[in-house]
mmCIF file of C-alpha atoms in Angstrom:
data_model
loop_
_atom_site.group_PDB
_atom_site.id
_atom_site.type_symbol
_atom_site.label_atom_id
_atom_site.label_comp_id
_atom_site.label_asym_id
_atom_site.label_seq_id
_atom_site.Cartn_x
_atom_site.Cartn_y
_atom_site.Cartn_z
ATOM 1 C CA GLY S 496 -177.666 134.142 -33.825
ATOM 2 C CA GLU S 497 -176.623 135.412 -30.475
ATOM 3 C CA SER S 498 -174.418 132.305 -28.612
ATOM 4 C CA VAL S 499 -176.242 131.337 -25.608
ATOM 5 C CA GLY S 500 -172.503 130.777 -22.545
ATOM 6 C CA LEU S 501 -169.460 129.672 -23.888
ATOM 7 C CA HIS S 502 -170.173 128.248 -26.595
ATOM 8 C CA LEU S 503 -170.852 129.534 -30.651
ATOM 9 C CA PRO S 504 -173.786 128.610 -32.720
ATOM 10 C CA THR S 505 -173.011 126.017 -35.083
ATOM 11 C CA LEU S 506 -174.474 126.242 -38.607
ATOM 12 C CA SER S 507 -173.454 123.239 -40.542
ATOM 13 C CA VAL S 508 -174.214 122.865 -44.622
ATOM 14 C CA GLN S 509 -173.292 121.375 -47.514
ATOM 15 C CA GLU S 510 -170.967 123.036 -50.318
ATOM 16 C CA GLY S 511 -173.929 125.242 -52.593
ATOM 17 C CA ASP S 512 -176.310 124.856 -50.363
ATOM 18 C CA ASN S 513 -177.660 128.648 -49.246
ATOM 19 C CA SER S 514 -176.530 129.961 -45.290
ATOM 20 C CA ILE S 515 -178.226 131.789 -43.456
ATOM 21 C CA ILE S 516 -176.416 133.679 -40.825
ATOM 22 C CA ASN S 517 -178.653 135.863 -38.000
ATOM 23 C CA CYS S 518 -177.724 138.174 -35.487
ATOM 24 C CA ALA S 519 -180.390 139.399 -32.712
ATOM 25 C CA TYR S 520 -178.778 143.121 -31.700
ATOM 26 C CA SER S 521 -179.945 145.197 -28.353
ATOM 27 C CA ASN S 522 -180.111 148.669 -29.067
ATOM 28 C CA SER S 523 -182.876 150.397 -30.588
ATOM 29 C CA ALA S 524 -181.135 153.692 -31.630
ATOM 30 C CA SER S 525 -178.579 151.430 -33.542
ATOM 31 C CA ASP S 526 -177.785 153.190 -37.085
ATOM 32 C CA TYR S 527 -175.097 150.941 -38.931
ATOM 33 C CA PHE S 528 -174.256 147.350 -38.693
ATOM 34 C CA ILE S 529 -171.414 144.795 -40.067
ATOM 35 C CA TRP S 530 -171.177 141.572 -40.810
ATOM 36 C CA TYR S 531 -167.633 140.653 -40.518
ATOM 37 C CA LYS S 532 -166.203 137.241 -40.900
ATOM 38 C CA GLN S 533 -162.933 136.130 -39.027
ATOM 39 C CA GLU S 534 -160.817 132.639 -39.678
ATOM 40 C CA SER S 535 -158.714 130.110 -37.146
ATOM 41 C CA GLY S 536 -155.621 132.761 -36.942
ATOM 42 C CA LYS S 537 -156.978 135.731 -38.349
ATOM 43 C CA GLY S 538 -158.591 138.560 -37.522
ATOM 44 C CA PRO S 539 -162.043 139.805 -38.365
ATOM 45 C CA GLN S 540 -162.535 140.299 -42.213
ATOM 46 C CA PHE S 541 -165.182 142.722 -43.152
ATOM 47 C CA ILE S 542 -167.622 141.347 -45.764
ATOM 48 C CA ILE S 543 -170.682 143.961 -45.906
ATOM 49 C CA ASP S 544 -172.437 147.181 -43.959
ATOM 50 C CA ILE S 545 -176.329 148.227 -43.779
ATOM 51 C CA ARG S 546 -177.252 151.680 -42.542
ATOM 52 C CA SER S 547 -180.704 151.699 -41.179
ATOM 53 C CA ASN S 548 -182.292 153.410 -43.379
ATOM 54 C CA MET S 549 -181.712 150.435 -45.757
ATOM 55 C CA ASP S 550 -183.302 147.050 -44.906
ATOM 56 C CA LYS S 551 -181.342 145.095 -47.886
ATOM 57 C CA ARG S 552 -178.472 145.689 -49.703
ATOM 58 C CA GLN S 553 -176.248 143.268 -51.695
ATOM 59 C CA GLY S 554 -173.012 142.366 -52.050
ATOM 60 C CA GLN S 555 -170.927 139.687 -53.931
ATOM 61 C CA ARG S 556 -172.818 136.452 -53.128
ATOM 62 C CA VAL S 557 -173.950 138.169 -50.001
ATOM 63 C CA THR S 558 -176.783 139.915 -48.625
ATOM 64 C CA VAL S 559 -177.649 141.817 -45.643
ATOM 65 C CA LEU S 560 -181.245 142.523 -44.953
ATOM 66 C CA LEU S 561 -182.391 144.501 -41.551
ATOM 67 C CA ASN S 562 -185.591 144.601 -39.691
ATOM 68 C CA LYS S 563 -185.514 147.312 -37.026
ATOM 69 C CA THR S 564 -188.610 145.772 -35.618
ATOM 70 C CA VAL S 565 -187.695 143.306 -34.435
ATOM 71 C CA LYS S 566 -183.658 144.401 -34.073
ATOM 72 C CA HIS S 567 -182.841 141.217 -36.311
ATOM 73 C CA LEU S 568 -180.033 141.095 -38.938
ATOM 74 C CA SER S 569 -179.200 138.496 -40.944
ATOM 75 C CA LEU S 570 -176.424 137.434 -43.766
ATOM 76 C CA GLN S 571 -176.992 135.689 -46.283
ATOM 77 C CA ILE S 572 -174.643 133.409 -48.423
ATOM 78 C CA ALA S 573 -175.386 131.912 -51.627
ATOM 79 C CA ALA S 574 -173.773 128.985 -52.849
ATOM 80 C CA THR S 575 -171.566 128.564 -50.060
ATOM 81 C CA GLN S 576 -167.575 127.771 -50.276
ATOM 82 C CA PRO S 577 -165.596 125.431 -48.189
ATOM 83 C CA GLY S 578 -164.042 128.602 -48.506
ATOM 84 C CA ASP S 579 -166.359 130.383 -46.505
ATOM 85 C CA SER S 580 -166.038 128.297 -43.596
ATOM 86 C CA ALA S 581 -164.872 130.664 -40.384
ATOM 87 C CA VAL S 582 -166.830 132.491 -37.522
ATOM 88 C CA TYR S 583 -169.159 135.953 -38.302
ATOM 89 C CA PHE S 584 -169.774 138.259 -36.487
ATOM 90 C CA CYS S 585 -172.489 141.362 -36.360
ATOM 91 C CA ALA S 586 -171.529 144.515 -34.894
ATOM 92 C CA GLU S 587 -174.055 147.325 -34.555
ATOM 93 C CA MET S 588 -173.274 151.236 -33.698
ATOM 94 C CA GLY S 589 -175.309 153.749 -32.503
ATOM 95 C CA GLY S 590 -175.820 157.841 -32.555
ATOM 96 C CA GLY S 591 -172.704 158.708 -34.453
ATOM 97 C CA SER S 592 -170.379 156.100 -32.023
ATOM 98 C CA TYR S 593 -167.333 154.855 -33.885
ATOM 99 C CA ILE S 594 -167.426 152.000 -31.321
ATOM 100 C CA PRO S 595 -169.128 149.128 -32.391
ATOM 101 C CA THR S 596 -170.540 146.331 -30.082
ATOM 102 C CA PHE S 597 -170.037 142.920 -31.417
ATOM 103 C CA GLY S 598 -172.291 139.805 -31.557
ATOM 104 C CA ARG S 599 -170.926 136.646 -29.751
ATOM 105 C CA GLY S 600 -170.569 135.231 -33.155
ATOM 106 C CA THR S 601 -171.731 132.564 -35.347
ATOM 107 C CA SER S 602 -169.265 129.480 -36.519
ATOM 108 C CA LEU S 603 -170.096 128.422 -40.400
ATOM 109 C CA ILE S 604 -169.062 124.913 -40.960
ATOM 110 C CA VAL S 605 -169.546 124.313 -44.520
ATOM 111 C CA HIS S 606 -169.005 120.537 -46.248
ATOM 112 C CA PRO S 607 -167.766 119.573 -49.421
ATOM 113 C CA LYS H 735 -153.017 149.636 -49.933
ATOM 114 C CA ALA H 736 -150.958 147.991 -47.074
ATOM 115 C CA GLY H 737 -153.515 146.242 -44.333
ATOM 116 C CA VAL H 738 -153.171 146.758 -40.634
ATOM 117 C CA THR H 739 -150.166 145.284 -39.286
ATOM 118 C CA GLN H 740 -149.429 144.002 -36.198
ATOM 119 C CA THR H 741 -146.231 143.134 -34.249
ATOM 120 C CA PRO H 742 -145.448 140.926 -32.316
ATOM 121 C CA ARG H 743 -148.320 138.281 -33.774
ATOM 122 C CA TYR H 744 -147.383 135.508 -30.935
ATOM 123 C CA LEU H 745 -145.663 136.592 -27.285
ATOM 124 C CA ILE H 746 -145.657 134.498 -24.152
ATOM 125 C CA LYS H 747 -144.996 136.162 -20.579
ATOM 126 C CA THR H 748 -144.975 134.854 -17.544
ATOM 127 C CA ARG H 749 -147.323 136.437 -14.965
ATOM 128 C CA GLY H 750 -146.594 139.628 -13.423
ATOM 129 C CA GLN H 751 -144.149 141.037 -16.189
ATOM 130 C CA GLN H 752 -145.592 143.517 -18.932
ATOM 131 C CA VAL H 753 -146.021 143.636 -22.231
ATOM 132 C CA THR H 754 -146.123 145.965 -25.787
ATOM 133 C CA LEU H 755 -148.076 145.378 -28.295
ATOM 134 C CA SER H 756 -147.732 147.574 -31.781
ATOM 135 C CA CYS H 757 -150.275 148.649 -34.141
ATOM 136 C CA SER H 758 -149.893 150.106 -37.426
ATOM 137 C CA PRO H 759 -152.932 151.600 -39.491
ATOM 138 C CA ILE H 760 -154.292 151.377 -42.894
ATOM 139 C CA SER H 761 -152.604 155.126 -44.258
ATOM 140 C CA GLY H 762 -154.359 157.873 -43.756
ATOM 141 C CA HIS H 763 -156.688 155.941 -41.418
ATOM 142 C CA ARG H 764 -156.254 158.095 -37.832
ATOM 143 C CA SER H 765 -158.710 156.469 -35.951
ATOM 144 C CA VAL H 766 -156.850 153.317 -33.614
ATOM 145 C CA SER H 767 -158.866 150.638 -31.960
ATOM 146 C CA TRP H 768 -158.025 148.179 -29.735
ATOM 147 C CA TYR H 769 -159.645 144.587 -28.637
ATOM 148 C CA GLN H 770 -159.620 142.157 -26.901
ATOM 149 C CA GLN H 771 -160.962 138.655 -27.674
ATOM 150 C CA THR H 772 -161.211 135.509 -26.095
ATOM 151 C CA PRO H 773 -163.479 132.558 -26.433
ATOM 152 C CA GLY H 774 -165.230 133.134 -23.130
ATOM 153 C CA GLN H 775 -166.037 136.278 -23.856
ATOM 154 C CA GLY H 776 -165.744 137.882 -26.997
ATOM 155 C CA LEU H 777 -164.648 140.754 -28.632
ATOM 156 C CA GLN H 778 -164.378 143.714 -26.018
ATOM 157 C CA PHE H 779 -163.484 146.956 -26.570
ATOM 158 C CA LEU H 780 -160.237 147.989 -24.790
ATOM 159 C CA PHE H 781 -159.736 151.729 -26.014
ATOM 160 C CA GLU H 782 -160.131 153.731 -29.181
ATOM 161 C CA TYR H 783 -157.681 156.786 -30.014
ATOM 162 C CA PHE H 784 -158.008 159.195 -32.311
ATOM 163 C CA SER H 785 -155.026 161.994 -33.656
ATOM 164 C CA GLU H 786 -153.061 160.875 -30.469
ATOM 165 C CA THR H 787 -156.197 161.566 -27.862
ATOM 166 C CA GLN H 788 -158.051 158.703 -26.402
ATOM 167 C CA ARG H 789 -161.477 159.064 -27.634
ATOM 168 C CA ASN H 790 -163.021 156.257 -26.058
ATOM 169 C CA LYS H 791 -162.735 153.889 -23.094
ATOM 170 C CA GLY H 792 -164.138 150.386 -22.630
ATOM 171 C CA ASN H 793 -164.336 148.609 -19.324
ATOM 172 C CA PHE H 794 -160.979 147.333 -18.405
ATOM 173 C CA PRO H 795 -159.272 147.288 -15.119
ATOM 174 C CA GLY H 796 -155.872 150.486 -15.531
ATOM 175 C CA ARG H 797 -153.450 147.930 -16.370
ATOM 176 C CA PHE H 798 -154.364 148.268 -20.056
ATOM 177 C CA SER H 799 -153.424 151.479 -21.213
ATOM 178 C CA GLY H 800 -152.808 152.682 -24.552
ATOM 179 C CA ARG H 801 -151.094 155.689 -26.807
ATOM 180 C CA GLN H 802 -150.930 156.536 -30.487
ATOM 181 C CA PHE H 803 -148.032 158.732 -31.712
ATOM 182 C CA SER H 804 -148.403 161.181 -34.812
ATOM 183 C CA ASN H 805 -147.757 159.016 -37.835
ATOM 184 C CA SER H 806 -151.513 156.996 -36.184
ATOM 185 C CA ARG H 807 -149.231 153.709 -35.199
ATOM 186 C CA SER H 808 -150.388 153.054 -31.263
ATOM 187 C CA GLU H 809 -148.735 150.965 -28.991
ATOM 188 C CA MET H 810 -150.632 149.206 -25.917
ATOM 189 C CA ASN H 811 -149.219 148.263 -23.014
ATOM 190 C CA VAL H 812 -150.480 145.471 -20.011
ATOM 191 C CA SER H 813 -149.070 145.984 -16.924
ATOM 192 C CA THR H 814 -148.694 143.270 -14.301
ATOM 193 C CA LEU H 815 -149.844 140.503 -16.216
ATOM 194 C CA GLU H 816 -152.592 137.567 -14.752
ATOM 195 C CA LEU H 817 -153.272 134.528 -16.475
ATOM 196 C CA GLY H 818 -156.697 136.005 -17.728
ATOM 197 C CA ASP H 819 -154.790 138.674 -20.234
ATOM 198 C CA SER H 820 -154.467 135.635 -22.393
ATOM 199 C CA ALA H 821 -156.116 136.411 -25.317
ATOM 200 C CA LEU H 822 -155.954 137.483 -29.066
ATOM 201 C CA TYR H 823 -155.571 141.588 -28.800
ATOM 202 C CA LEU H 824 -156.769 143.044 -32.325
ATOM 203 C CA CYS H 825 -156.417 146.306 -33.416
ATOM 204 C CA ALA H 826 -158.674 148.045 -36.124
ATOM 205 C CA SER H 827 -158.116 150.945 -37.844
ATOM 206 C CA SER H 828 -160.790 153.191 -39.219
ATOM 207 C CA LEU H 829 -161.322 156.992 -41.864
ATOM 208 C CA GLU H 830 -165.150 156.917 -40.441
ATOM 209 C CA ARG H 831 -167.046 153.896 -39.376
ATOM 210 C CA GLU H 832 -166.500 150.964 -41.076
ATOM 211 C CA GLN H 833 -163.137 149.563 -39.266
ATOM 212 C CA TYR H 834 -160.640 147.214 -40.975
ATOM 213 C CA PHE H 835 -159.028 144.971 -38.583
ATOM 214 C CA GLY H 836 -155.284 143.710 -38.124
ATOM 215 C CA PRO H 837 -154.244 139.677 -37.794
ATOM 216 C CA GLY H 838 -154.132 140.318 -33.695
ATOM 217 C CA THR H 839 -150.954 139.443 -31.159
ATOM 218 C CA ARG H 840 -151.743 135.885 -29.581
ATOM 219 C CA LEU H 841 -150.626 136.634 -25.718
ATOM 220 C CA THR H 842 -150.206 133.710 -23.630
ATOM 221 C CA VAL H 843 -149.518 134.874 -20.005
ATOM 222 C CA THR H 844 -147.970 131.502 -17.908
#
């Protein structure tokens, strides 16, 4: 979920487990959402996106769920691998805006 | 296609100096956005350029400026550097709403 203060929330899982990373967004007018993965020393990498006319979208080993009623987004990673260890950000865009607003991020740690 | 490239990757400057960072977007992308990333503030939007025009601007002081060239390459400049400007500066290019990020320039101000 969203971070409080200076510290990122952390999710620790074992290799092979499924991971769920949550994000609460603030703008009810947001109509486009993206999940990014950022590994240490690298820029954010696009994972998956979803538009507000959908409530679920699947990619390779990842699924994004959107609940507009409670303004909540989640990223599910199946069979988590050590290479999935990174910080995951959600981003929202609203009303035709091309500028995303980013969440604070969640640190995912996968233990072999 | 080649991804977004940023130069230099690392930079150390002294307080009061100025710095120019460069970004080459993905071929065909006309929008380039700049972000500052710090542990305390996360990813913060600086500005966006589209077809050589600043289309959107974040809430940063005038010391932060940018420009875009006719080939969509972009530069950002920070004048009169402060210690608090130490950060990872990220550039992202986009065709529509999906943004693709470069590796960033790590700026350290001493």
